[in-house]
Every structure is written in structure tokens, then in C-alpha cells.
Amino acid sequence: MDIQKIGQKIASSQVVKNAAKYANNATTKLGGVIENVLEKSPKKDIYSKIINTLEPTGANNAFIPMATLMVGTVIVPRVLTAAKRNPDDKEATKDEITEILFRDVQTVLIMLFALKSINSIVAALASKSSGLPMTNKPYLEIFNNKDKGLKGISEKANEFIHNPIDKLKKIATNILDTLHPTEGVITLTNDEFISNYSGFGNSAQISKMFDKIKDQKGNPDKIFNKVMNILIKKQKIAISQQEDLTRAGFTIANNKAQSILEALIELKEKGLKGLKEENLNKDVENLLVHFFQKEDNRLVLDAKGLNAALRTAALAFEATYLGFGLPALNQKRLEKKYLTNEAKNTLSSAREQASATTINSKTIKANEVKIFNKFIK
């Protein structure tokens, strides 16, 4: 039999041709619908919102497809399989479903929510310590007092007592901002760090950057001092190199390095308000612009490094818990359950045996008494 001829007959059959025609028409219509949807405003068009929601980002799936996939292919099949495995043994089914709820549901929830939540919390703490905003928005401040010790605790308690509704709302908002998988408080990306802290062409733009840091609950004074210290250190190195060249017999024309250093120190002492002065030293402004124009300036590098460290630490924590912590907890739970049941069964069996021994002993003694009495008579 010629396989090639058979294939040609199948391909030329009317059924195959009709199926191909319908598939082609359906694909064309679907492509047209998608094209029309994408041309509409994503903010107003519900279909565009759906497409944006389902759109993957790089190697990561969007949240809704990921959640559907995890629940639909992990939790539901596991529960259905457990329910069908031992239909006559309700206790075994109950044990397996309990294990699924304890282990698999925890795993799915951690994968969907925990990593983002841990990143958000740790990044917010890093923002506090470094002064550099690491998240898209800060957490709401529940208590604004700065006192420490017993006085601070007392003041916080009084704040909560005088306005509990507002404090509880802020707590709830912070929790939702942490747990929300796609919104709320989110750690900034490296591209956002580059956009926020580089590419400025004059002192006015740099000043606005520091204002933005303040609005995001960062510490602009701390960041400004850090930048100024970097520039002052570089200027001192430049002066030292020029002195070495002078001692070696080279002539340095138009030596303004010392005056620039003094201007840098003066600007640092004035603080951020010095950036807004009209008579800002042009050489100092040029140094600032040179610093912030580079995409790999010290602020961006620090933010990227801190971000990478935080994300790695959060992922390591999650992997450690899923790989070691959760199995250990599950083992402890099973040991506690079955060892407790075994101990109860053993104790019950011992009691029954003791009771039976007592009964037998009493029965034997009663019979012995009767026999003894008959023997005496």
C-alpha cells in the first residue's frame, strides 16, 4: 500500500478542505478582533484591560493566569484524586485532604503572594535605613511620634486610644498593600531606579529629584550629603594628583581645583536649599550634572545592589521554607496526630486488658470459693 497516495487522498478530501477553510476564517476573524481591541484605549476598553491582565511579562506569567493554573492544576486535581482514592475509608480521605490543605495550599499561596509581600516589606525597611525610596509608594505611617522607650510607647498608646478608627484603617490599608499581588506597595525595578536617579541636565532638575524623594518618604538630606561627600572625595583626589604633577615639574594651567573644593564644602553646609540659589557655582553645578547624567551613578548602583540583595534574600527565605520548613512542619503535624492516636489506642488497650484481667480474676476467685465450699462440705 502506497502511504504517499493515501496521504494525498486524505489531504484532497472535501472534509479536510472544509475544516481547513473554517479554521482559516476563524483565525482571521480572531486576529481582526484582537487587532481592533489593541487599537482601543487600554484605560477605557474592558477587552484591552483583559488582554493587559493576561499579558506575560518576560519569563513571568501574569497573576490571574498563574493563580488559575496553580489552583486548577495543583489543588483541584489533588483534592478530587484524594476523594476518589479511598471511597470506603473516610478517615484516610480526610487525612489526605487535610495534608493537601496544609501543604499544597500553603505552597500555592506562598508562590502567589509571599514573595511580593516579603519584597515589599523588606524594601520599605531598606528605604527607612538608606534614605533612598525603594518602593513605588510608602506605607502609611500609623504613629508619627519620635520618642523612644516608655515615653514613646505611652504616646503611641494615646494616639491609638484617641483615634482608633483611623489607626485601624491605616493598618488594614498597609496589610492590603502588602498582600496585593500586583498593586499596593511594590519594589521598584532597575529601570525605575535609572529613571528616578539619573539623566538630569541642570541643578533645577536635580533639586526636583530631591523633592520627589521627600514626597516618597525618603531622606533627601541623607542622600544629598552622600552625593556631596562623593564629589568632595573625588575633588580631593584630583587636587592630590595635581600636587603630585606639580612636584614632578609639570605646570598646571588655570588651577581652580581648590576653589571648587571650597565651593563643594560650602554647598554641603547649606544643604538642599543651596541647589535652588541663583548664584550656584557653575563648576559645582557641572560636577553635579556630570554625576547625575550617568545611568550608572552611585545612587543608581546602590539602589540596584540593594534591590538585588533584597530580592535574593526574599527568594532564599521562601525556597528554604518550602524546601525544609514546610516538610518539617508537615512531619511534626503527622507525628503528633498519629503518635497521639497510637498512644490513645495503646492506653485504651491497656485499660481494657487490665479490666479484663480484673474481671477474670474476680470470676476465678468466685469459682474457687464455690469449689472450696463444696469440698469442705
Coordinates of C-alpha atoms in Angstrom, one line a residue:
M1 CA 0.0 0.0 0.0
D2 CA 1.4 3.4 -1.0
I3 CA 1.4 5.6 2.1
Q4 CA 2.0 8.7 0.0
K5 CA -1.1 8.2 -2.2
I6 CA -3.2 7.6 0.9
G7 CA -1.9 10.9 2.4
Q8 CA -2.7 12.7 -0.9
K9 CA -6.3 11.3 -0.9
I10 CA -6.9 12.4 2.7
A11 CA -5.5 15.9 2.0
S12 CA -7.7 16.3 -1.1
S13 CA -10.8 15.1 0.6
Q14 CA -13.7 17.6 0.9
V15 CA -13.9 17.2 4.7
V16 CA -10.3 18.2 5.2
K17 CA -10.6 21.1 2.8
N18 CA -13.7 22.4 4.6
A19 CA -12.1 22.0 8.1
A20 CA -9.0 24.0 6.8
K21 CA -11.3 26.7 5.4
Y22 CA -13.3 27.1 8.6
A23 CA -10.1 27.2 10.7
N24 CA -8.6 29.8 8.4
N25 CA -11.7 32.0 8.6
A26 CA -11.9 31.7 12.4
T27 CA -8.2 32.6 12.8
T28 CA -8.6 35.6 10.5
K29 CA -11.6 36.8 12.5
L30 CA -9.9 36.3 15.8
G31 CA -6.9 38.2 14.6
G32 CA -9.1 41.1 13.5
V33 CA -10.9 41.2 16.8
I34 CA -7.6 41.3 18.7
E35 CA -6.2 44.0 16.4
N36 CA -9.3 46.1 17.0
V37 CA -9.1 45.6 20.7
L38 CA -5.4 46.6 20.9
E39 CA -6.2 49.8 18.9
K40 CA -8.7 51.0 21.6
S41 CA -7.8 52.9 24.8
P42 CA -6.5 50.4 27.4
K43 CA -7.8 52.6 30.2
K44 CA -11.4 52.6 29.0
D45 CA -11.8 49.4 27.0
I46 CA -12.7 46.3 29.0
Y47 CA -11.2 43.9 26.4
S48 CA -7.9 45.7 26.5
K49 CA -7.8 45.5 30.2
I50 CA -8.4 41.8 30.0
I51 CA -5.5 41.4 27.4
N52 CA -3.2 43.6 29.6
T53 CA -4.1 41.4 32.6
L54 CA -3.3 38.2 30.8
E55 CA -0.2 39.6 29.1
P56 CA 3.0 37.8 30.3
T57 CA 5.9 39.9 31.5
G58 CA 9.2 38.4 30.3
A59 CA 9.6 34.9 31.7
N60 CA 6.9 35.5 34.3
N61 CA 3.2 34.8 33.8
A62 CA 0.6 37.4 34.7
F63 CA -1.0 36.9 38.2
I64 CA -4.5 35.8 37.1
P65 CA -3.3 33.0 34.7
M66 CA -0.7 32.0 37.2
A67 CA -3.3 31.7 40.0
T68 CA -5.7 29.9 37.8
L69 CA -3.0 27.5 36.7
M70 CA -1.8 26.8 40.2
V71 CA -5.3 26.2 41.6
G72 CA -6.7 24.4 38.6
T73 CA -3.8 22.1 38.0
V74 CA -2.5 21.6 41.6
I75 CA -5.2 22.0 44.2
V76 CA -8.3 20.9 42.5
P77 CA -6.9 17.7 40.9
R78 CA -5.2 16.7 44.2
V79 CA -8.5 17.1 46.1
L80 CA -10.5 15.2 43.5
T81 CA -7.9 12.4 43.4
A82 CA -7.9 12.2 47.2
A83 CA -11.7 12.0 47.3
K84 CA -11.8 9.1 44.8
R85 CA -8.8 7.2 46.1
N86 CA -10.4 5.6 49.1
P87 CA -14.2 6.0 48.8
D88 CA -14.8 3.4 51.6
D89 CA -12.2 4.8 54.0
K90 CA -13.5 8.2 55.1
E91 CA -10.7 8.6 57.7
A92 CA -8.0 8.1 55.1
T93 CA -9.7 10.5 52.7
K94 CA -9.9 13.1 55.4
D95 CA -6.2 12.7 56.3
E96 CA -5.1 13.1 52.6
I97 CA -7.3 16.2 52.1
T98 CA -6.0 17.7 55.3
E99 CA -2.5 17.2 54.1
I100 CA -3.3 18.9 50.8
L101 CA -4.8 21.9 52.5
F102 CA -1.8 22.1 54.9
R103 CA 1.0 21.6 52.4
D104 CA -0.2 22.3 48.8
V105 CA -2.4 25.2 49.6
Q106 CA 0.3 26.8 51.6
T107 CA 2.8 26.3 48.7
V108 CA 0.4 27.9 46.2
L109 CA -0.3 30.9 48.4
I110 CA 3.4 31.4 49.1
M111 CA 4.2 31.3 45.4
L112 CA 1.4 33.8 44.6
F113 CA 1.6 36.2 47.5
A114 CA 4.6 35.7 49.8
L115 CA 7.5 36.7 47.5
K116 CA 5.9 40.0 46.5
S117 CA 4.9 40.7 50.1
I118 CA 8.3 39.9 51.6
N119 CA 9.9 42.1 48.9
S120 CA 7.6 45.0 49.7
I121 CA 8.2 44.8 53.5
V122 CA 12.0 44.5 53.3
A123 CA 12.3 47.2 50.6
A124 CA 10.2 49.6 52.8
L125 CA 12.6 48.9 55.7
A126 CA 15.6 49.4 53.4
S127 CA 14.1 52.8 52.4
K128 CA 14.0 53.8 56.0
S129 CA 17.6 52.8 56.7
S130 CA 19.2 54.0 53.4
G131 CA 17.0 57.1 52.8
L132 CA 16.5 56.1 49.2
P133 CA 12.9 55.2 48.2
M134 CA 12.9 51.6 47.1
T135 CA 9.1 51.2 46.5
N136 CA 6.5 52.8 44.3
K137 CA 4.8 54.3 47.3
P138 CA 5.5 54.3 51.1
Y139 CA 3.5 52.6 53.7
L140 CA 1.1 54.7 55.7
E141 CA 2.5 56.0 59.0
I142 CA 0.4 54.7 61.8
F143 CA 2.3 56.5 64.6
N144 CA 4.2 59.8 63.9
N145 CA 5.9 60.3 67.3
K146 CA 9.6 60.0 67.5
D147 CA 10.1 59.4 71.2
K148 CA 11.7 56.1 72.3
G149 CA 11.3 53.9 75.4
L150 CA 8.3 54.1 77.8
K151 CA 7.5 57.6 76.7
G152 CA 7.2 56.6 73.1
I153 CA 5.1 53.6 73.9
S154 CA 2.8 55.7 76.1
E155 CA 2.4 58.3 73.3
K156 CA 1.7 55.6 70.7
A157 CA -1.0 54.1 73.0
N158 CA -2.6 57.6 73.5
E159 CA -2.6 58.1 69.7
F160 CA -4.4 54.8 69.2
I161 CA -6.9 55.5 72.0
H162 CA -7.8 59.0 70.8
N163 CA -8.3 57.9 67.1
P164 CA -8.6 54.1 66.9
I165 CA -10.7 54.1 63.7
D166 CA -8.1 56.0 61.7
K167 CA -5.3 53.8 63.0
L168 CA -7.2 50.6 62.2
K169 CA -7.9 51.8 58.7
K170 CA -4.2 52.5 58.2
I171 CA -3.3 49.1 59.5
A172 CA -5.8 47.5 57.1
T173 CA -4.5 49.5 54.2
N174 CA -0.9 48.5 54.9
I175 CA -1.9 44.9 55.1
L176 CA -3.8 45.0 51.8
D177 CA -0.9 47.0 50.2
T178 CA 1.4 44.2 51.3
L179 CA -0.7 41.2 50.2
H180 CA -2.0 42.6 46.9
P181 CA 0.0 40.6 44.3
T182 CA 0.0 43.2 41.6
E183 CA -0.6 46.6 43.2
G184 CA -0.1 48.3 46.6
V185 CA 3.5 48.7 47.8
I186 CA 5.8 47.3 45.1
T187 CA 9.6 47.2 44.9
L188 CA 10.9 49.4 42.2
T189 CA 12.7 47.9 39.2
N190 CA 16.2 48.7 38.0
D191 CA 14.8 50.7 35.1
E192 CA 12.8 52.8 37.5
F193 CA 15.9 53.5 39.6
I194 CA 17.7 54.7 36.4
S195 CA 14.7 56.9 35.5
N196 CA 14.4 58.3 39.1
Y197 CA 18.0 59.0 39.9
S198 CA 19.8 59.8 36.6
G199 CA 19.6 61.8 33.3
F200 CA 19.3 65.3 34.8
G201 CA 20.8 68.2 32.9
N202 CA 20.8 71.1 35.4
S203 CA 20.6 71.9 39.1
A204 CA 16.8 72.6 38.9
Q205 CA 16.1 69.1 37.7
I206 CA 18.4 67.7 40.4
S207 CA 16.5 69.7 43.0
K208 CA 13.2 68.4 41.8
M209 CA 14.6 64.9 42.2
F210 CA 15.3 65.5 45.9
D211 CA 11.8 67.0 46.3
K212 CA 10.4 63.8 44.8
I213 CA 12.5 61.7 47.2
K214 CA 11.0 63.7 50.1
D215 CA 7.4 63.2 48.8
Q216 CA 8.1 59.4 48.6
K217 CA 9.1 59.5 52.3
G218 CA 12.8 59.0 51.6
N219 CA 15.5 61.0 53.3
P220 CA 16.7 63.7 50.8
D221 CA 19.2 65.3 53.2
K222 CA 20.9 61.9 53.8
I223 CA 21.1 61.3 50.0
F224 CA 22.3 64.8 49.3
N225 CA 25.1 64.5 51.9
K226 CA 26.1 61.2 50.4
V227 CA 26.4 62.7 46.9
M228 CA 28.3 65.7 48.2
N229 CA 30.8 63.5 50.1
I230 CA 31.4 61.5 46.9
L231 CA 32.1 64.7 44.9
I232 CA 34.3 66.2 47.7
K233 CA 36.3 63.0 47.9
K234 CA 36.9 63.0 44.1
Q235 CA 37.9 66.6 44.2
K236 CA 40.4 66.0 46.9
I237 CA 41.9 63.2 44.9
A238 CA 42.1 65.5 41.9
I239 CA 43.9 68.1 44.0
S240 CA 46.3 65.5 45.3
Q241 CA 47.1 64.3 41.7
Q242 CA 47.7 67.9 40.6
E243 CA 50.1 68.4 43.5
D244 CA 52.0 65.3 42.5
L245 CA 52.3 66.5 38.9
T246 CA 53.5 70.0 40.2
R247 CA 56.1 68.4 42.3
A248 CA 57.2 66.3 39.3
G249 CA 57.9 69.5 37.4
F250 CA 54.6 69.8 35.4
T251 CA 52.8 73.2 35.2
I252 CA 49.1 73.1 35.8
A253 CA 47.3 75.9 33.9
N254 CA 44.2 77.6 35.4
N255 CA 44.2 75.6 38.6
K256 CA 40.7 76.0 40.1
A257 CA 40.6 72.7 41.9
Q258 CA 41.0 74.2 45.4
S259 CA 38.3 76.8 44.8
I260 CA 35.9 74.1 43.5
L261 CA 36.6 72.0 46.6
E262 CA 35.7 75.0 48.8
A263 CA 32.5 75.6 46.8
L264 CA 31.5 72.0 47.2
I265 CA 32.1 72.1 51.0
E266 CA 30.1 75.4 51.2
L267 CA 27.2 73.8 49.2
K268 CA 27.2 70.8 51.5
E269 CA 26.9 73.1 54.6
K270 CA 24.0 75.0 53.0
G271 CA 22.2 71.7 52.2
L272 CA 19.4 71.2 49.7
K273 CA 18.4 74.9 49.8
G274 CA 21.8 75.8 48.2
L275 CA 20.7 74.0 45.0
K276 CA 17.9 76.5 44.4
E277 CA 20.2 79.6 44.8
E278 CA 20.6 81.6 41.6
N279 CA 24.3 82.2 42.2
L280 CA 25.2 78.5 42.4
N281 CA 28.8 77.9 41.5
K282 CA 28.8 76.8 37.8
D283 CA 31.7 74.4 38.3
V284 CA 29.9 72.8 41.1
E285 CA 26.7 72.5 39.0
N286 CA 28.7 70.9 36.2
L287 CA 30.1 68.3 38.6
L288 CA 26.5 67.6 39.9
V289 CA 25.2 67.3 36.3
H290 CA 28.1 65.1 35.3
F291 CA 27.3 62.8 38.3
F292 CA 23.6 62.5 37.7
Q293 CA 23.7 62.3 33.9
K294 CA 25.3 58.9 34.1
E295 CA 22.9 55.9 34.3
D296 CA 25.5 54.1 36.4
N297 CA 26.0 56.8 39.0
R298 CA 26.5 55.8 42.7
L299 CA 22.8 56.3 43.7
V300 CA 21.6 54.0 40.9
L301 CA 24.3 51.4 41.6
D302 CA 23.4 51.4 45.3
A303 CA 19.7 51.1 44.6
K304 CA 20.3 48.2 42.1
G305 CA 22.6 46.4 44.5
L306 CA 20.3 46.8 47.4
N307 CA 17.3 45.7 45.3
A308 CA 19.2 42.6 44.1
A309 CA 20.2 41.7 47.6
L310 CA 16.6 42.1 48.9
R311 CA 15.1 40.0 46.2
T312 CA 17.7 37.3 46.5
A313 CA 17.2 37.2 50.3
A314 CA 13.4 37.0 49.9
L315 CA 13.7 34.2 47.3
A316 CA 16.1 32.3 49.5
F317 CA 13.8 32.6 52.5
E318 CA 10.8 31.4 50.5
A319 CA 12.8 28.5 49.0
T320 CA 14.2 27.5 52.4
Y321 CA 10.7 27.4 53.9
L322 CA 9.2 25.4 51.0
G323 CA 12.2 23.1 50.8
F324 CA 12.8 22.5 54.5
G325 CA 10.4 24.3 56.8
L326 CA 7.1 23.2 55.3
P327 CA 8.1 19.5 55.1
A328 CA 9.3 19.6 58.7
L329 CA 6.1 21.2 59.9
N330 CA 4.1 18.6 58.0
Q331 CA 6.1 15.8 59.5
K332 CA 5.6 17.2 63.0
R333 CA 1.9 17.5 62.4
L334 CA 1.6 13.9 61.2
E335 CA 3.8 12.6 64.0
K336 CA 1.7 14.5 66.6
K337 CA -1.6 13.2 65.1
Y338 CA -0.6 9.5 64.7
L339 CA 1.6 9.2 67.8
T340 CA -1.2 10.7 69.8
N341 CA -3.7 8.4 68.3
E342 CA -1.4 5.4 68.8
A343 CA -0.8 6.5 72.5
K344 CA -4.6 6.7 73.0
N345 CA -5.1 3.3 71.4
T346 CA -2.4 1.8 73.5
L347 CA -3.8 3.3 76.7
S348 CA -7.3 2.2 75.8
S349 CA -6.0 -1.3 75.0
A350 CA -4.1 -1.4 78.3
R351 CA -7.2 -0.3 80.2
E352 CA -9.3 -3.0 78.5
Q353 CA -6.7 -5.6 79.3
A354 CA -6.5 -4.5 82.9
S355 CA -10.3 -4.5 83.1
A356 CA -10.5 -8.0 81.6
T357 CA -7.8 -9.3 83.9
T358 CA -9.6 -7.9 86.9
I359 CA -12.9 -9.4 85.7
N360 CA -11.3 -12.8 85.1
S361 CA -9.6 -12.6 88.5
K362 CA -12.8 -11.9 90.2
T363 CA -14.5 -14.7 88.2
I364 CA -11.8 -17.2 89.0
K365 CA -11.9 -16.3 92.7
A366 CA -15.7 -16.7 92.8
N367 CA -15.5 -20.1 91.3
E368 CA -12.6 -21.1 93.6
V369 CA -14.7 -20.1 96.6
K370 CA -17.7 -22.3 95.4
I371 CA -15.4 -25.3 94.8
F372 CA -13.7 -24.8 98.1
N373 CA -17.1 -24.6 99.9
K374 CA -18.3 -27.8 98.1
F375 CA -15.1 -29.5 99.0
I376 CA -15.4 -28.7 102.7
K377 CA -19.0 -29.9 102.8

